[in-house]
PDB file of C-alpha atoms in Angstrom:
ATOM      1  CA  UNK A   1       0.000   0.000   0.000  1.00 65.00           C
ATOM      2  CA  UNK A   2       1.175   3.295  -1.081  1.00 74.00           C
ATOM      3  CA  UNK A   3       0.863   6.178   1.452  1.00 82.00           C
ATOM      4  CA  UNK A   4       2.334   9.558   0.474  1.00 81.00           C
ATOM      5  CA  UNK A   5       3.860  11.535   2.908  1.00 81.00           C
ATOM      6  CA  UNK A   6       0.961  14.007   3.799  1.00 85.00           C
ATOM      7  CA  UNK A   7      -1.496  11.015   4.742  1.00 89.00           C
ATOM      8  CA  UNK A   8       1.187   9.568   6.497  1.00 92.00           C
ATOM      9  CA  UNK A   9       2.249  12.958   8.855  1.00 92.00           C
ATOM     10  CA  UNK A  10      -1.298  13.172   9.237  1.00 94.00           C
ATOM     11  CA  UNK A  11      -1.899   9.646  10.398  1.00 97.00           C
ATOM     12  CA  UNK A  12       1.260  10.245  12.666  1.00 97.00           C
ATOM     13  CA  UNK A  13      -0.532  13.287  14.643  1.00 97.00           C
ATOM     14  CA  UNK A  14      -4.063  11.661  14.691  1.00 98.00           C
ATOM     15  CA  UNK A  15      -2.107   8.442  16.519  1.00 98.00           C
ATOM     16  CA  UNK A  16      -0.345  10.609  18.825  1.00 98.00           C
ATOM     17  CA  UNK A  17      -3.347  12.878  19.358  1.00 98.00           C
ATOM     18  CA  UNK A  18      -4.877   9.373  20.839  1.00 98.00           C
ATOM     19  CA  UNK A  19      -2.019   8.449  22.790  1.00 97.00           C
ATOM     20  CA  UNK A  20      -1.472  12.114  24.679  1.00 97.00           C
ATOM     21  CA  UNK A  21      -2.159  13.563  27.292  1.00 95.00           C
ATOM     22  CA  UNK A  22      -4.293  16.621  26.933  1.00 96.00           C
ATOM     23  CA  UNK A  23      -4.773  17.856  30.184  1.00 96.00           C
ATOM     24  CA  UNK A  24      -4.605  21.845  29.367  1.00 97.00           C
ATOM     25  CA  UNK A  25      -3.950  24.422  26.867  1.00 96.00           C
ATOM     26  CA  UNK A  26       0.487  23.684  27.444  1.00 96.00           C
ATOM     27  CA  UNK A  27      -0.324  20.043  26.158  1.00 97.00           C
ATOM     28  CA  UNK A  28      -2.498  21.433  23.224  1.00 97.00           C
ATOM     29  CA  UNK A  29       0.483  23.733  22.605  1.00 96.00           C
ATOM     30  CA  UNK A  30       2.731  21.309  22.293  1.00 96.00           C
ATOM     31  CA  UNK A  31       0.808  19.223  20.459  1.00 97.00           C
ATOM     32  CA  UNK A  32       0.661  21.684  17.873  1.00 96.00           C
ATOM     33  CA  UNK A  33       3.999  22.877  17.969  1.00 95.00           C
ATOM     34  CA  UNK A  34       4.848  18.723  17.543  1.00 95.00           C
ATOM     35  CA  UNK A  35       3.337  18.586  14.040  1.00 95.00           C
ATOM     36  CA  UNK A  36       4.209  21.877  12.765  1.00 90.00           C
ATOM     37  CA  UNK A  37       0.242  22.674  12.667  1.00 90.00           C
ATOM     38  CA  UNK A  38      -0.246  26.273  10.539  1.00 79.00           C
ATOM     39  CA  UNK A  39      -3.070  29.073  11.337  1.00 76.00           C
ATOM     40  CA  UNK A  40      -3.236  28.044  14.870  1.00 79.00           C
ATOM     41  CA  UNK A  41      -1.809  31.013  16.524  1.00 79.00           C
ATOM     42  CA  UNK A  42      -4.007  31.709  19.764  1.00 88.00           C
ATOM     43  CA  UNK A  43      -5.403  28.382  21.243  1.00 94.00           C
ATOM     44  CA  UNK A  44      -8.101  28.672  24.349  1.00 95.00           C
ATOM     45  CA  UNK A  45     -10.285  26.092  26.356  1.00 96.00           C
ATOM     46  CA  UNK A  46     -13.149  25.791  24.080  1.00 96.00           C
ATOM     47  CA  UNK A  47      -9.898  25.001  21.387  1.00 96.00           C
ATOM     48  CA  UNK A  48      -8.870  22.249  23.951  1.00 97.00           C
ATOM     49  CA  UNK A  49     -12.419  21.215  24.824  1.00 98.00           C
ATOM     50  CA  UNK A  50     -13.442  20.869  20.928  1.00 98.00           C
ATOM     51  CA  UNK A  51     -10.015  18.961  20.345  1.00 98.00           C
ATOM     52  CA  UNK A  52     -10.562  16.114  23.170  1.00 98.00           C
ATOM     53  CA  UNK A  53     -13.997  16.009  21.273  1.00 98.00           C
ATOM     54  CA  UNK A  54     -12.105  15.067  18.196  1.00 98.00           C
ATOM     55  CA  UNK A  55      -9.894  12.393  19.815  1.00 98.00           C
ATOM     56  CA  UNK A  56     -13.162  10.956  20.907  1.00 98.00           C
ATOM     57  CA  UNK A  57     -14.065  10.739  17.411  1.00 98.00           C
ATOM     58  CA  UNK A  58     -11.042   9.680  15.893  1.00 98.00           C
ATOM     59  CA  UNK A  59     -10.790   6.852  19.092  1.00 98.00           C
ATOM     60  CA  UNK A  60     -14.098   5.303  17.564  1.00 98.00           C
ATOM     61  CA  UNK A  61     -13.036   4.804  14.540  1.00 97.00           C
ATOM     62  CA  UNK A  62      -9.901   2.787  15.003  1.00 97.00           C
ATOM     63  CA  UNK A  63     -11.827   0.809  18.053  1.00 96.00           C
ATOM     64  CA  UNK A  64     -14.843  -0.303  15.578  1.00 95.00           C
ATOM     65  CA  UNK A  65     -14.885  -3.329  14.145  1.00 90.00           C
ATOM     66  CA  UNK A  66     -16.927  -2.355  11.026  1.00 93.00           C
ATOM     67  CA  UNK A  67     -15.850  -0.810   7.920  1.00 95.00           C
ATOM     68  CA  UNK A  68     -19.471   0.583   7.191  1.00 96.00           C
ATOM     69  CA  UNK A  69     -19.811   2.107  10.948  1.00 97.00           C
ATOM     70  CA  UNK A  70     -16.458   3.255  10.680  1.00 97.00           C
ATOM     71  CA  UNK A  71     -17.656   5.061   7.522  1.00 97.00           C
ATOM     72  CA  UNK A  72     -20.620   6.715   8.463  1.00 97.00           C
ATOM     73  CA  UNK A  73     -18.094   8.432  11.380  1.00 97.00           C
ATOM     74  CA  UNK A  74     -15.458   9.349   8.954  1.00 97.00           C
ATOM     75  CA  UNK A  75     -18.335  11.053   6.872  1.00 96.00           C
ATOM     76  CA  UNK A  76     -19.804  12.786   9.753  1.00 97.00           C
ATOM     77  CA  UNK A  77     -16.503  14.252  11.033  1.00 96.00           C
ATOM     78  CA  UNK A  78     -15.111  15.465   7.653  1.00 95.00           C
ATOM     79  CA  UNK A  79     -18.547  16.906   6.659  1.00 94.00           C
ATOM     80  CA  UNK A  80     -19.059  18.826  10.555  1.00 94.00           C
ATOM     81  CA  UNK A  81     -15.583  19.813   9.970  1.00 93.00           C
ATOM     82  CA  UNK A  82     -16.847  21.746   6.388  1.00 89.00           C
ATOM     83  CA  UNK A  83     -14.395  20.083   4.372  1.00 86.00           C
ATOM     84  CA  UNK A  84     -13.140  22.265   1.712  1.00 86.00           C
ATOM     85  CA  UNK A  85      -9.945  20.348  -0.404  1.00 90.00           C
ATOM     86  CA  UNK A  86      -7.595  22.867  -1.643  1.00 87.00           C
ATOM     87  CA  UNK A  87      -3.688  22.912  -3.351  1.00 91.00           C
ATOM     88  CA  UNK A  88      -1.075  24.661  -1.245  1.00 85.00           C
ATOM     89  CA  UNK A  89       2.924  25.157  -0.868  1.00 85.00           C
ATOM     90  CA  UNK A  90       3.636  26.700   1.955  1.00 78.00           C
ATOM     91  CA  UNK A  91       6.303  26.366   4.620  1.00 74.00           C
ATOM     92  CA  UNK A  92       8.944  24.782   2.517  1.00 78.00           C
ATOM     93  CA  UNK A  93       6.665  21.807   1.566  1.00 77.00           C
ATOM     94  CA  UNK A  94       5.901  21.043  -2.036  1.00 82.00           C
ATOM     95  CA  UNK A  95       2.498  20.953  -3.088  1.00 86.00           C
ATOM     96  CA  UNK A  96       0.255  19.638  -1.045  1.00 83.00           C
ATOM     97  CA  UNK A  97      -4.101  19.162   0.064  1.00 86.00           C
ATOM     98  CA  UNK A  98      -5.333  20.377   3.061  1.00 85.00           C
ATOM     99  CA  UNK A  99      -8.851  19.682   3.471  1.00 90.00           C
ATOM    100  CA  UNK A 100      -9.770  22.223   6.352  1.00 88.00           C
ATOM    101  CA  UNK A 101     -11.679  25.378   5.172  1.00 86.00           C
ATOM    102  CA  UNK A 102      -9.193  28.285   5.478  1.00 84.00           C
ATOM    103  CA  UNK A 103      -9.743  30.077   8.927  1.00 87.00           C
ATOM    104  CA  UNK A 104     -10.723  26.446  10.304  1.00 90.00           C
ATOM    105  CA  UNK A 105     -10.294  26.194  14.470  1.00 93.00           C
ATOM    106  CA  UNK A 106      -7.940  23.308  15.338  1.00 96.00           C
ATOM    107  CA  UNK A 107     -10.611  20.980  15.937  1.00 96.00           C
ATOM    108  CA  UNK A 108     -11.850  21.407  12.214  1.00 95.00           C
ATOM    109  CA  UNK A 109      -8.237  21.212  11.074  1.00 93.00           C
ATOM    110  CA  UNK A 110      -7.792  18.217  12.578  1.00 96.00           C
ATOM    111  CA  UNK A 111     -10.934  16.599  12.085  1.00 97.00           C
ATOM    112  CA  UNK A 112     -10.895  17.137   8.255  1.00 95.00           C
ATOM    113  CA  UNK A 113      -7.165  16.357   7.879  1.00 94.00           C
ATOM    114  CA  UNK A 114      -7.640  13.326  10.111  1.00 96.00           C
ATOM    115  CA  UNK A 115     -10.811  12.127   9.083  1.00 97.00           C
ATOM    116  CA  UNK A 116      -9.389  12.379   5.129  1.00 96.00           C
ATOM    117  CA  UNK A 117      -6.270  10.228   6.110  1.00 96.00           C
ATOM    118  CA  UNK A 118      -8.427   7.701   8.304  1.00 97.00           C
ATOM    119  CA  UNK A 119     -10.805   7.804   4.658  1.00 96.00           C
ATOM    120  CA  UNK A 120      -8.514   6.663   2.459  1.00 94.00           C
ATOM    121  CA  UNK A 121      -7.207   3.495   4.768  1.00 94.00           C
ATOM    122  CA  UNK A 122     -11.176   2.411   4.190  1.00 95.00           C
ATOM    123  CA  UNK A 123     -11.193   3.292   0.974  1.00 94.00           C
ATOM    124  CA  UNK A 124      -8.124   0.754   0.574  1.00 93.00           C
ATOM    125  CA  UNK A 125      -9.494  -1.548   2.394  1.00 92.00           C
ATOM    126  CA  UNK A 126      -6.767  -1.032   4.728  1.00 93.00           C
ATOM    127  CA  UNK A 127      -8.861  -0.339   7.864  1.00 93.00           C
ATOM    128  CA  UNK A 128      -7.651  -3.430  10.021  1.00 93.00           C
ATOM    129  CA  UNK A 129      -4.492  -1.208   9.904  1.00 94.00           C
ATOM    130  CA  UNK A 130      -6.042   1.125  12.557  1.00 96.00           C
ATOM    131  CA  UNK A 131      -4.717  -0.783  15.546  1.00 95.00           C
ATOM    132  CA  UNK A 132      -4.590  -0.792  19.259  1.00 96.00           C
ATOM    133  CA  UNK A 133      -1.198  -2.238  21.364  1.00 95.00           C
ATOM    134  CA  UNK A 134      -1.622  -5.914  22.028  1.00 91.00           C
ATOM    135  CA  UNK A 135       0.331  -5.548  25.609  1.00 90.00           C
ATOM    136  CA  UNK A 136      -2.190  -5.911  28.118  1.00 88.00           C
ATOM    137  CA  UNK A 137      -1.444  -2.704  30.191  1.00 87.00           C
ATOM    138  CA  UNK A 138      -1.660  -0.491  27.055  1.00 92.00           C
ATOM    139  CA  UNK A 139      -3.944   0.500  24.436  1.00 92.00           C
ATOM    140  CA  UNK A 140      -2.263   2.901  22.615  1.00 95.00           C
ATOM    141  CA  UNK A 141      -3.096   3.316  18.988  1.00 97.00           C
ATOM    142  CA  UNK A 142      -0.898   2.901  15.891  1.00 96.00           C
ATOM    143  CA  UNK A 143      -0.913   2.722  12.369  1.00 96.00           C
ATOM    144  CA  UNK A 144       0.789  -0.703  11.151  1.00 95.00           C
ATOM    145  CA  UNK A 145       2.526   0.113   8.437  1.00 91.00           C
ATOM    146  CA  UNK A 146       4.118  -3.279   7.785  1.00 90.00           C
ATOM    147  CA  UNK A 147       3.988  -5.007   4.529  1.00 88.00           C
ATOM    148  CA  UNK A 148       2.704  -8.011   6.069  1.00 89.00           C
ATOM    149  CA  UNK A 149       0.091  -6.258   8.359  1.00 88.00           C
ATOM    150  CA  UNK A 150       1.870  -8.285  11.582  1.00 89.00           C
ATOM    151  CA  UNK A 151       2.418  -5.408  14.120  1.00 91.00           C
ATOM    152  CA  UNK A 152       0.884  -5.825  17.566  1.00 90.00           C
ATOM    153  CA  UNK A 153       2.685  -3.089  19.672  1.00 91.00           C
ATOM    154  CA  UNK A 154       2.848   0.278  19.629  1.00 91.00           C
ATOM    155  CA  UNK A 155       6.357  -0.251  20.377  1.00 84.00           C
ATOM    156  CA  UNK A 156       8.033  -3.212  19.349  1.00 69.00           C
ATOM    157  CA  UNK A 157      11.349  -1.853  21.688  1.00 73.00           C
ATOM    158  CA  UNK A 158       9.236  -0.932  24.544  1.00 78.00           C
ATOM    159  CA  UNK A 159       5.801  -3.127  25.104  1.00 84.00           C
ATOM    160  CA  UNK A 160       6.779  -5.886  22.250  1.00 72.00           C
ATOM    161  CA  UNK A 161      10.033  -6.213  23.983  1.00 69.00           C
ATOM    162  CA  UNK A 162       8.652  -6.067  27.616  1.00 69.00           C
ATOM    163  CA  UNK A 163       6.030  -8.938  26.239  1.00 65.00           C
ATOM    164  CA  UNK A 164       9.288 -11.487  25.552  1.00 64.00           C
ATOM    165  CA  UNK A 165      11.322 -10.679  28.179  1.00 66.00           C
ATOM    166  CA  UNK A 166       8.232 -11.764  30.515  1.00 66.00           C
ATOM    167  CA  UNK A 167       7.508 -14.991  28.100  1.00 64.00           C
ATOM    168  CA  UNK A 168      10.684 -15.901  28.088  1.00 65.00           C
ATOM    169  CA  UNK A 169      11.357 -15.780  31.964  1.00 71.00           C
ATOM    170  CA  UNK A 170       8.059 -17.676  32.651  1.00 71.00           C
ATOM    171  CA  UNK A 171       9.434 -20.196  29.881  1.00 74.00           C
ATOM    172  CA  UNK A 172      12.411 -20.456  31.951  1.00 75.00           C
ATOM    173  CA  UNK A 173      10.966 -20.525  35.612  1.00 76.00           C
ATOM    174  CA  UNK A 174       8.838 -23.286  34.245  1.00 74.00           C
ATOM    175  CA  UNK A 175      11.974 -25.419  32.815  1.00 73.00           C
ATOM    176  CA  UNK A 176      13.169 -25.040  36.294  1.00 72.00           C
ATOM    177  CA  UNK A 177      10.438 -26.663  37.938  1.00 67.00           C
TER     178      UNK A 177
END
């Protein structure tokens, strides 16, 4: 599956916009700052209230089962969000979509960028992509990438690796016995 590098940044920040924190307007700030997000310049609570409304979205549709119910959530996000597809080149990137209305808040932004990426992974057929960690004490989301579709962490270094060290010292304790 070929992903160009727009769907793909924009898959990136909807999977870490799952996986944050977003207690208060710092985190939001960040957040932004993260992914390089333009026409965000002032950010206040209804901004972080209307974002934490998106994650909720965007949560559903990787935790659905169902390509059609994911659907009918992708099309009521990008259509709320007023969807308006349009060429641009700015900030040292070549040409480029953005689907957010010019002046959009954040929220719309996000929700029309997002939803679009999240869109085309159904339109593939790629939805089982949309994955959550397979460690128990996790959850995080991801987008598996891998040719094979194998990927079960979020992190093979961090909860894939914690997962073997733990099966392979039970493996051992029980050889012991």
């Amino acid at each position: 599956m070929l992903i160009n590098h727009d769907t793909r940044r924009t898959l990136d920040t909807v999977v870490d916009l799952l996986n944050m924190e977003l207690d208060d307007l710092a985190a939001l700030r960040g957040f932004v700052e993260r992914h390089e997000i333009s026409g965000t310049d002032v950010l206040r609570e209804p901004d972080l209230a209307a974002v934490r409304s998106i994650r909720d979205r965007f949560a559903q549709v990787f935790d659905t089962e169902d390509a059609r119910a994911a659907a009918t959530l992708l099309n009521a996000l990008v259509a709320e969000a007023g969807t308006t597809p349009r060429l641009t080149d700015h900030d040292g990137y070549d040409w480029h979509v953005h689907y957010f209305a010019p002046g959009a808040s954040l929220a719309e932004h996000l929700a029309a960028d997002g939803g679009m990426a999240l869109a085309f992974l159904l339109v593939e057929g790629e939805r089982e992509r949309l994955r959550r960690c397979a460690a128990p004490d996790c959850g995080r989301a991801f987008v598996d990438l891998s040719r094979n579709r194998s990927r079960r962490y979020c992190d093979g270094r961090t909860c894939g690796n914690r997962l073997h060290v733990a099966a392979y010292r039970a493996r051992r304790r029980g050889a012991a016995d």
